[in-house]
PDB file of C-alpha atoms in Angstrom:
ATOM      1  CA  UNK A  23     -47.026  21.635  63.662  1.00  0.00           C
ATOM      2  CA  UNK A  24     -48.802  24.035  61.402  1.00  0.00           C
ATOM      3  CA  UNK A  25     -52.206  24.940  61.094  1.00  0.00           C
ATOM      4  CA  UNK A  26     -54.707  25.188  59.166  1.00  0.00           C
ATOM      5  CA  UNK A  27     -54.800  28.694  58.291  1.00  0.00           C
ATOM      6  CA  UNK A  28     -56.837  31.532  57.487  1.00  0.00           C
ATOM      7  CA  UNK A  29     -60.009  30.869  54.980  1.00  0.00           C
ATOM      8  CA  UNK A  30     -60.400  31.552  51.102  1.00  0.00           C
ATOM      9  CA  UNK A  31     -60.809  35.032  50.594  1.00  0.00           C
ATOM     10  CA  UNK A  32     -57.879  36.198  53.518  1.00  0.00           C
ATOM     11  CA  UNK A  33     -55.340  36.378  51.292  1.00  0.00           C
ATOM     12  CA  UNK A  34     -53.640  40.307  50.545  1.00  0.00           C
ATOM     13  CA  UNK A  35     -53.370  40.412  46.574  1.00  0.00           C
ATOM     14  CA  UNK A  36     -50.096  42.857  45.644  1.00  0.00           C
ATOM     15  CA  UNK A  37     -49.869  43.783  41.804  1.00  0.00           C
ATOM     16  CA  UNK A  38     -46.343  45.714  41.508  1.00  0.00           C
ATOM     17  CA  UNK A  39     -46.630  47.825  38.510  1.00  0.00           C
ATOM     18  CA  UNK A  40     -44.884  50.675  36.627  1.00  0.00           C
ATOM     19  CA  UNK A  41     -47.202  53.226  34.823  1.00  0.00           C
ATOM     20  CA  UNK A  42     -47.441  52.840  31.198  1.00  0.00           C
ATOM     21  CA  UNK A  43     -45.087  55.331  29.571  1.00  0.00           C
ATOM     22  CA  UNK A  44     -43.827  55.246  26.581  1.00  0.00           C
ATOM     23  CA  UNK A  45     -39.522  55.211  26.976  1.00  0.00           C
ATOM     24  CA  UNK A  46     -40.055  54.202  30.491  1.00  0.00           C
ATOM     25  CA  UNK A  47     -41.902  50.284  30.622  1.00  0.00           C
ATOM     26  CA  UNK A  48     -40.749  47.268  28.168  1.00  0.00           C
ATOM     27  CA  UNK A  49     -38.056  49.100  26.634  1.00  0.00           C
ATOM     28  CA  UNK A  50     -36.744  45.205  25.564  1.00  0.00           C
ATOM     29  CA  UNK A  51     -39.382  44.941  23.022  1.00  0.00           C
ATOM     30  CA  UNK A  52     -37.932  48.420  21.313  1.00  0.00           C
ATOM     31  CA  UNK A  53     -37.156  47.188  18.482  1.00  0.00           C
ATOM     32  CA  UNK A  54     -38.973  45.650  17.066  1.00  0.00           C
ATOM     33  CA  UNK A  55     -41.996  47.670  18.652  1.00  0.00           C
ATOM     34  CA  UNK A  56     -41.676  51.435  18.808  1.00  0.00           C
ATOM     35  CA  UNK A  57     -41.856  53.016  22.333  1.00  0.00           C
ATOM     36  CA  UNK A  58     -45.333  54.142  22.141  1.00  0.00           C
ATOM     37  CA  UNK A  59     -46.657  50.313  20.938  1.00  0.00           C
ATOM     38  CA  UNK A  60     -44.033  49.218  23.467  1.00  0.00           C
ATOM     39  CA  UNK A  61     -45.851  50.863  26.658  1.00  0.00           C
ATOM     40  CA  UNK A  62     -49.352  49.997  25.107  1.00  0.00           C
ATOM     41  CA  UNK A  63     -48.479  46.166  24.829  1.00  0.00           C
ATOM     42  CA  UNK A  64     -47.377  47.080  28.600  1.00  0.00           C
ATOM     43  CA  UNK A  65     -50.583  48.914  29.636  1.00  0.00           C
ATOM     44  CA  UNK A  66     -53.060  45.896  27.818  1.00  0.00           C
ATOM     45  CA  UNK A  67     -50.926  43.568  29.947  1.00  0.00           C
ATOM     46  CA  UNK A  68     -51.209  45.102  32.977  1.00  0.00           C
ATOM     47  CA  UNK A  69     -54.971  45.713  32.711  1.00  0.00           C
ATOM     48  CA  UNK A  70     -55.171  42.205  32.298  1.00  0.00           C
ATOM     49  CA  UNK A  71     -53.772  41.435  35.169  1.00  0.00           C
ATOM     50  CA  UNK A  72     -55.793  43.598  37.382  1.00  0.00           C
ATOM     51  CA  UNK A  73     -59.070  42.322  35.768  1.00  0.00           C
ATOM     52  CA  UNK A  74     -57.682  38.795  36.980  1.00  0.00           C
ATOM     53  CA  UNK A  75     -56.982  39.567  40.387  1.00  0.00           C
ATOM     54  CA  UNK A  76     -59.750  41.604  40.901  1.00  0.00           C
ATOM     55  CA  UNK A  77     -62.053  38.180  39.990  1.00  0.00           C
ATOM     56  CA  UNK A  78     -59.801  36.310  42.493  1.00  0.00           C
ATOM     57  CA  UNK A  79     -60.945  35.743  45.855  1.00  0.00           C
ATOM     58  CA  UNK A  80     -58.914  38.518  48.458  1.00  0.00           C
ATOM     59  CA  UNK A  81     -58.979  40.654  51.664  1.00  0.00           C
ATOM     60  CA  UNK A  82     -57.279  43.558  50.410  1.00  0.00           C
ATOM     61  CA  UNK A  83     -56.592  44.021  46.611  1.00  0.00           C
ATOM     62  CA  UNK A  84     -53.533  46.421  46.081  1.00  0.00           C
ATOM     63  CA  UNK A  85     -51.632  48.320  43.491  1.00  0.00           C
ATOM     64  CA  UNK A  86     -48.187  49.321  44.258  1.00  0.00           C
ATOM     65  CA  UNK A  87     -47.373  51.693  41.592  1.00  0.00           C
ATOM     66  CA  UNK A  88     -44.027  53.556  40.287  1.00  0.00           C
ATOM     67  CA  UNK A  89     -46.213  56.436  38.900  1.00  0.00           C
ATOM     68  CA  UNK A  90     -49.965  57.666  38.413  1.00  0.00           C
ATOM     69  CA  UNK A  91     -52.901  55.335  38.107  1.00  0.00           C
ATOM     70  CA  UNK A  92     -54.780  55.739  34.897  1.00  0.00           C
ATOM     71  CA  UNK A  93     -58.150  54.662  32.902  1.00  0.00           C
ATOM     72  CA  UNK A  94     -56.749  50.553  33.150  1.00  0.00           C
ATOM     73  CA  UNK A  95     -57.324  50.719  37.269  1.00  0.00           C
ATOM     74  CA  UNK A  96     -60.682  48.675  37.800  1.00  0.00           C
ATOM     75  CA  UNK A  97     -62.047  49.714  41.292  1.00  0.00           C
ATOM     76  CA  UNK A  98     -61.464  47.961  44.405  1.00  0.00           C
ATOM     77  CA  UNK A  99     -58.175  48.374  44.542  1.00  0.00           C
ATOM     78  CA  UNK A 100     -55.837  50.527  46.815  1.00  0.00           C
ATOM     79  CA  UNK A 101     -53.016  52.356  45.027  1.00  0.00           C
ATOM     80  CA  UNK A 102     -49.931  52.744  47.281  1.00  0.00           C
ATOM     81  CA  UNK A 103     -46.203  54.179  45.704  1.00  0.00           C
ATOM     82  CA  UNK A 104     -43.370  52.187  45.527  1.00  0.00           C
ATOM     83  CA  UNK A 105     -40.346  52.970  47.227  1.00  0.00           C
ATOM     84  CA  UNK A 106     -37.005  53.740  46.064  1.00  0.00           C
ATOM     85  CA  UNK A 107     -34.001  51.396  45.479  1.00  0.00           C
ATOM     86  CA  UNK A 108     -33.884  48.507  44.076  1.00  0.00           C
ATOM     87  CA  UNK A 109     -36.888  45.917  42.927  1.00  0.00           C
ATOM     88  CA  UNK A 110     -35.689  43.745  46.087  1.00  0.00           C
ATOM     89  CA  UNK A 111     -36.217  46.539  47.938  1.00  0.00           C
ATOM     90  CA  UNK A 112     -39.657  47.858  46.740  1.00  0.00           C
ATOM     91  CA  UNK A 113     -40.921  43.696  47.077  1.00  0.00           C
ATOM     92  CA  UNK A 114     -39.778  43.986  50.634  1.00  0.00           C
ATOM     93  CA  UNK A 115     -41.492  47.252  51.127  1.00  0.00           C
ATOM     94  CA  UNK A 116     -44.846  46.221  49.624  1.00  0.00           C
ATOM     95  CA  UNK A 117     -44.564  43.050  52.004  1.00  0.00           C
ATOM     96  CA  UNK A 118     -43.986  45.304  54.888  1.00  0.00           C
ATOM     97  CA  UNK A 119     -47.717  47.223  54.440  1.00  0.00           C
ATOM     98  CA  UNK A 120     -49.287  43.776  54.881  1.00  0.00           C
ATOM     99  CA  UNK A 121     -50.175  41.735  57.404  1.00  0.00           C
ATOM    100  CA  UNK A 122     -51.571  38.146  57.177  1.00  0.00           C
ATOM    101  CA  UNK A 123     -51.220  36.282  53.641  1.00  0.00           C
ATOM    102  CA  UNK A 124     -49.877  38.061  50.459  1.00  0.00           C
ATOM    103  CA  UNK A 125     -49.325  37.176  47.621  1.00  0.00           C
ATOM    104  CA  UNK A 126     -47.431  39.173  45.229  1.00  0.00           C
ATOM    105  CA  UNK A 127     -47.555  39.588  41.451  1.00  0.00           C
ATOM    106  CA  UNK A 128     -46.148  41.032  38.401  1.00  0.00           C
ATOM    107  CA  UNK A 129     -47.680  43.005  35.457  1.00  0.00           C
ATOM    108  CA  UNK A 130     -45.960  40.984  32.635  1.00  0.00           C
ATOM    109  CA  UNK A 131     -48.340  37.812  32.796  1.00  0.00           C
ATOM    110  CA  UNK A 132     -51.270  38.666  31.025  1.00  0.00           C
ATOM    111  CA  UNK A 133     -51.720  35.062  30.450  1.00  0.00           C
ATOM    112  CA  UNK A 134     -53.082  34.806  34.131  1.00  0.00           C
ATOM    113  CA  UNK A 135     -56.295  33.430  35.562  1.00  0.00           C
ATOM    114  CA  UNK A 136     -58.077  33.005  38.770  1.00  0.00           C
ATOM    115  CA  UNK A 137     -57.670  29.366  38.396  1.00  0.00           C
ATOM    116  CA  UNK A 138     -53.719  29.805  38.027  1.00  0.00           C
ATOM    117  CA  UNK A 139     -53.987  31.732  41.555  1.00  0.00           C
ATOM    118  CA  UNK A 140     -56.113  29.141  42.962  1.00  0.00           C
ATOM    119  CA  UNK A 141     -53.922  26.875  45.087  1.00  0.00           C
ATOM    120  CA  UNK A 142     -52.507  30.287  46.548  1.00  0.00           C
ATOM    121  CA  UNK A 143     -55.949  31.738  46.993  1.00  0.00           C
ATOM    122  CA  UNK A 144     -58.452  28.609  47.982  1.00  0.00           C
ATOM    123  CA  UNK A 145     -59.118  27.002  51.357  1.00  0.00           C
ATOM    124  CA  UNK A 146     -55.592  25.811  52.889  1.00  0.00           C
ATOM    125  CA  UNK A 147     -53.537  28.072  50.890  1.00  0.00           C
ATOM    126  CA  UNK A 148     -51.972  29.167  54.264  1.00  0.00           C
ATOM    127  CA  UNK A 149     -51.154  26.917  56.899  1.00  0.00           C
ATOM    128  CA  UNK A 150     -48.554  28.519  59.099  1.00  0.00           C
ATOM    129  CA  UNK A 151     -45.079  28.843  57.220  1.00  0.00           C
ATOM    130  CA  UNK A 152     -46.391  28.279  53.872  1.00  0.00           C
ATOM    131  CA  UNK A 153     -44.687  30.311  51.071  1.00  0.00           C
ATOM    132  CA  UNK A 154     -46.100  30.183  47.480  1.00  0.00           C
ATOM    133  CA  UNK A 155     -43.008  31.021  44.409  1.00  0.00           C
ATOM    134  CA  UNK A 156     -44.625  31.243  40.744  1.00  0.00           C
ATOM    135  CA  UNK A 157     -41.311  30.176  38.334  1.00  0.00           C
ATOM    136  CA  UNK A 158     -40.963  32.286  35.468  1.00  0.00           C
ATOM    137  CA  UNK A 159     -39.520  30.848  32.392  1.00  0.00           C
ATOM    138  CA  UNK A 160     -36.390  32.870  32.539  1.00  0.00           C
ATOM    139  CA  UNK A 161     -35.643  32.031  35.354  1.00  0.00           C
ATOM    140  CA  UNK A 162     -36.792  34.516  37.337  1.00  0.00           C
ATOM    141  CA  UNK A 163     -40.229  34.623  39.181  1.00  0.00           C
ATOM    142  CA  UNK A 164     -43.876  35.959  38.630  1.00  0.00           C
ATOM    143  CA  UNK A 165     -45.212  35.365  42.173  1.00  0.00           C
ATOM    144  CA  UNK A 166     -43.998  35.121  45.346  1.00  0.00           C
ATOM    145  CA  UNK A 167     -46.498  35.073  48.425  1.00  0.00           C
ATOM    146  CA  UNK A 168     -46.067  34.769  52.534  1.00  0.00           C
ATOM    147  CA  UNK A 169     -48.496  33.448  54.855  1.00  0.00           C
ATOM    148  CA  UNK A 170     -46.346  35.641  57.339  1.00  0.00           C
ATOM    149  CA  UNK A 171     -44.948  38.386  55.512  1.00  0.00           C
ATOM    150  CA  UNK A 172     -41.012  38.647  56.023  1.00  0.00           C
ATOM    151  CA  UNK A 173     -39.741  41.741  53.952  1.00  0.00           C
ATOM    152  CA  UNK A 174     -36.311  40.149  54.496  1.00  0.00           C
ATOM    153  CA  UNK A 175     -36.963  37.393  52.859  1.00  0.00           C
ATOM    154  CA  UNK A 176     -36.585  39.757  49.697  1.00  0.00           C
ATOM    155  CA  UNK A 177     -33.845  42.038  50.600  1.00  0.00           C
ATOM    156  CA  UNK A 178     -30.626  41.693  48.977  1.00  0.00           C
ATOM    157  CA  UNK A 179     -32.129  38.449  46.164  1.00  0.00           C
ATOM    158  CA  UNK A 180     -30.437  39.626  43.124  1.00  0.00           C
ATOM    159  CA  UNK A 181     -33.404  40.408  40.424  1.00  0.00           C
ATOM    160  CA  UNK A 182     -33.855  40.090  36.620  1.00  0.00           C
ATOM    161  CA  UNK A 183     -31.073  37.226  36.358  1.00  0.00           C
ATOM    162  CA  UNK A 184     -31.587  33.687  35.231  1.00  0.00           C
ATOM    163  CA  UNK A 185     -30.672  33.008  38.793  1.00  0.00           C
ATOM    164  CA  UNK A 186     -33.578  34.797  40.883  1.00  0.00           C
ATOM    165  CA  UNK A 187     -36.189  32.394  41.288  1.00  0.00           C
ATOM    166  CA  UNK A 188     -33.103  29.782  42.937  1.00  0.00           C
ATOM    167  CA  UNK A 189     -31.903  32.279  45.438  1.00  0.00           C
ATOM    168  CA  UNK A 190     -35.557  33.316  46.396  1.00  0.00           C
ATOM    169  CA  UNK A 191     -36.370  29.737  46.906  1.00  0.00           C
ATOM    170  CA  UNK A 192     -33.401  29.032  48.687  1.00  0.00           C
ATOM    171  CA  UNK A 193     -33.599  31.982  50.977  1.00  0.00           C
ATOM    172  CA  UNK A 194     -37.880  30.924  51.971  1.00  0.00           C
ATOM    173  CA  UNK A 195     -36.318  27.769  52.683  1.00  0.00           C
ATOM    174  CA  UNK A 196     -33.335  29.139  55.085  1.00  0.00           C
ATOM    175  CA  UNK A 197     -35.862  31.480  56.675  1.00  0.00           C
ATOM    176  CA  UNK A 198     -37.940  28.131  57.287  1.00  0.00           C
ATOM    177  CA  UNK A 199     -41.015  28.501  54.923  1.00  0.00           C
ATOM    178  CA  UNK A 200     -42.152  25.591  53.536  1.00  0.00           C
ATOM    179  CA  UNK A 201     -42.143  26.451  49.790  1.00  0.00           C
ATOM    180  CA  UNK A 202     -45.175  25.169  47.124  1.00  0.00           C
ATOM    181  CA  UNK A 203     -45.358  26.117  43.299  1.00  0.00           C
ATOM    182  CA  UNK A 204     -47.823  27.977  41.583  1.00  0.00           C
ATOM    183  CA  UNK A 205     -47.116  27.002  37.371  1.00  0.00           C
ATOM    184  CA  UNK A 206     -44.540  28.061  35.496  1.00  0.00           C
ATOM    185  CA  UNK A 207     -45.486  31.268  33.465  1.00  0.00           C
ATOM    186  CA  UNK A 208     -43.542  33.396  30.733  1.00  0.00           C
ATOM    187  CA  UNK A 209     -43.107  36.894  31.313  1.00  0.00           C
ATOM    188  CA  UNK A 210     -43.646  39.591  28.689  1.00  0.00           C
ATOM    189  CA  UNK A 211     -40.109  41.232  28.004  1.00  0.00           C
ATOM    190  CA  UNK A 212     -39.023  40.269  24.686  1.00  0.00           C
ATOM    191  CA  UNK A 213     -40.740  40.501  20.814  1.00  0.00           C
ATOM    192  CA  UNK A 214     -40.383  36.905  21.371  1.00  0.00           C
ATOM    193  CA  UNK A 215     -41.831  36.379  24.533  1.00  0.00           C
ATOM    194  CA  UNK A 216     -45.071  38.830  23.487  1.00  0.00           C
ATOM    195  CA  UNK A 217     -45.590  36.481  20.470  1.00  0.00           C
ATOM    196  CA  UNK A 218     -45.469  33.409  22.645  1.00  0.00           C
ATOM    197  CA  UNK A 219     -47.456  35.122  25.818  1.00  0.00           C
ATOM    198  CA  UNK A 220     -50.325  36.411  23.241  1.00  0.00           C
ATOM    199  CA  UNK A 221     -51.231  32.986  21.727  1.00  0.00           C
ATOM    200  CA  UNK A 222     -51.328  31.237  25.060  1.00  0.00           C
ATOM    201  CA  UNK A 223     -53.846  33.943  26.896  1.00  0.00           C
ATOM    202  CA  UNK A 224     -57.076  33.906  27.351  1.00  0.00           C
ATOM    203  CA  UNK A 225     -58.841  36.399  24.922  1.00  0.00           C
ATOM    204  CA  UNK A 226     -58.301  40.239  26.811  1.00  0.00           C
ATOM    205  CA  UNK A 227     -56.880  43.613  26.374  1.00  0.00           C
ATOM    206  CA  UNK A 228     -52.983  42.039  25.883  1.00  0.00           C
ATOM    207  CA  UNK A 229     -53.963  39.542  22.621  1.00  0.00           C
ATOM    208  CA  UNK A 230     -56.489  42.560  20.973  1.00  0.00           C
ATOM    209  CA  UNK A 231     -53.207  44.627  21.245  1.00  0.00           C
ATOM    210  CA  UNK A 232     -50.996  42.569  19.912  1.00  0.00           C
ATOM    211  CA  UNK A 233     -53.073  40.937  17.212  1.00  0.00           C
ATOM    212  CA  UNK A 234     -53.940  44.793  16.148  1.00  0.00           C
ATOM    213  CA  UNK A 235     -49.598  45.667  16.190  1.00  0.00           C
ATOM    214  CA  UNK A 236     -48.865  42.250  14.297  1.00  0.00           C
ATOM    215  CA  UNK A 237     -51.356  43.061  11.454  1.00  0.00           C
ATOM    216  CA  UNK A 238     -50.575  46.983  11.307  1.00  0.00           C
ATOM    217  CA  UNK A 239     -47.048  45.716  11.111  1.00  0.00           C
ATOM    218  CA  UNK A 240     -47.405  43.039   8.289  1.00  0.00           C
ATOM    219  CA  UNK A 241     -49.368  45.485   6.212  1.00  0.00           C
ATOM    220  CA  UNK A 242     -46.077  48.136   6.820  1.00  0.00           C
ATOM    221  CA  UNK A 243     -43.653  44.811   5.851  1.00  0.00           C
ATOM    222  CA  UNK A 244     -42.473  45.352   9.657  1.00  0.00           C
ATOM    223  CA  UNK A 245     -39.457  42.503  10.569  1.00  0.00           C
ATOM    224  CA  UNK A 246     -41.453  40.937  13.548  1.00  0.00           C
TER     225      UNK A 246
END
């Protein structure tokens, strides 16, 4: 039998992030974009995020960072570094520092709201043995969350494939988490995928950017 859980507001909130450098974040969306709009379409996105999360109900608000924090950290968060290896590996390692619910999130969903976190984030969001998976449209996924945190529930998943959200699903469900869905979101990785991403989000940091690169670029006849 599982209970009921622990109230709104218990939930760890992980944001696993890169620092914004050009060369080094989105390097998909070179071309069209040069490096430098590249890592500030990256950066807008990412501050977007952390706006979100820090409006969403938590215990512990988190950034776990490949790099140095900059002017787009809002307070209240901790800043911890990622470890080496492998994305698998630096999930599992950010799910190790917690314990209780946590809930872990990308930086390439700028399109994200408090209400989108909601189910993961409201009253009952964590019976025991709940997991929460947020589907990206590739295939891959945007969220993943523990009411018990299991860092080998991470381990080994193959990452960035059309394939990853499956195998993390299946492997919740082998470890006997009983798995619920936040929505389906598109991650920012392609010139298409910006496009689609900026004209579905709430007005922020990621559409001004974008809208500002689109018209700089159709005033330089830009292909894009």
């Amino acid at each position: 039998m599982t209970g009921e859980g622990p109230p709104s507001g218990a939930t760890t909130l992980l944001v696993v992030a890169k620092e914004p450098v050009p060369g080094r974040v989105k390097t998909r969306l070179t071309p069209p974009f040069t490096p430098e709009q590249a890592a500030a379409l990256a950066e807008a996105a990412l501050a977007d995020t952390l706006l979100t999360v820090s409006r969403t109900p938590a215990r512990r608000r988190v950034l776990v960072l490949a790099g140095r924090p900059g002017p787009w950290l809002p307070p209240g968060f901790e800043v911890v570094p990622q470890v080496g290896g492998g994305l698998d590996l630096r999930i599992a390692a950010a799910f190790a520092r917690c314990s209780g619910p946590a809930l872990l999130i990308g930086m390439d969903t700028p399109q994200l709201t408090p209400e989108l976190l909601a189910p993961a984030t409201g009253p009952g969001a964590w019976p025991t043995g709940r997991a929460w998976l947020g589907p990206a449209a590739d295939g891959g996924f945007w969220a993943l969350g523990m009411a018990e945190p299991r860092p080998e529930a991470v381990v080994g998943v193959p990452m960035s494939t059309a394939a990853t959200g499956a195998v993390q699903r299946a492997r919740l469900l082998r470890l006997g988490f009983g798995v619920r869905d936040l929505p389906v979101l598109r991650d920012v990785d392609t010139a298409a995928d910006a496009e689609r991403v900026a004209a579905e989000a709430p007005p922020g940091r990621f559409t001004a950017v974008y809208a500002g690169l689109r018209d700089s670029g159709a005033r330089e006849g830009a292909a894009w």
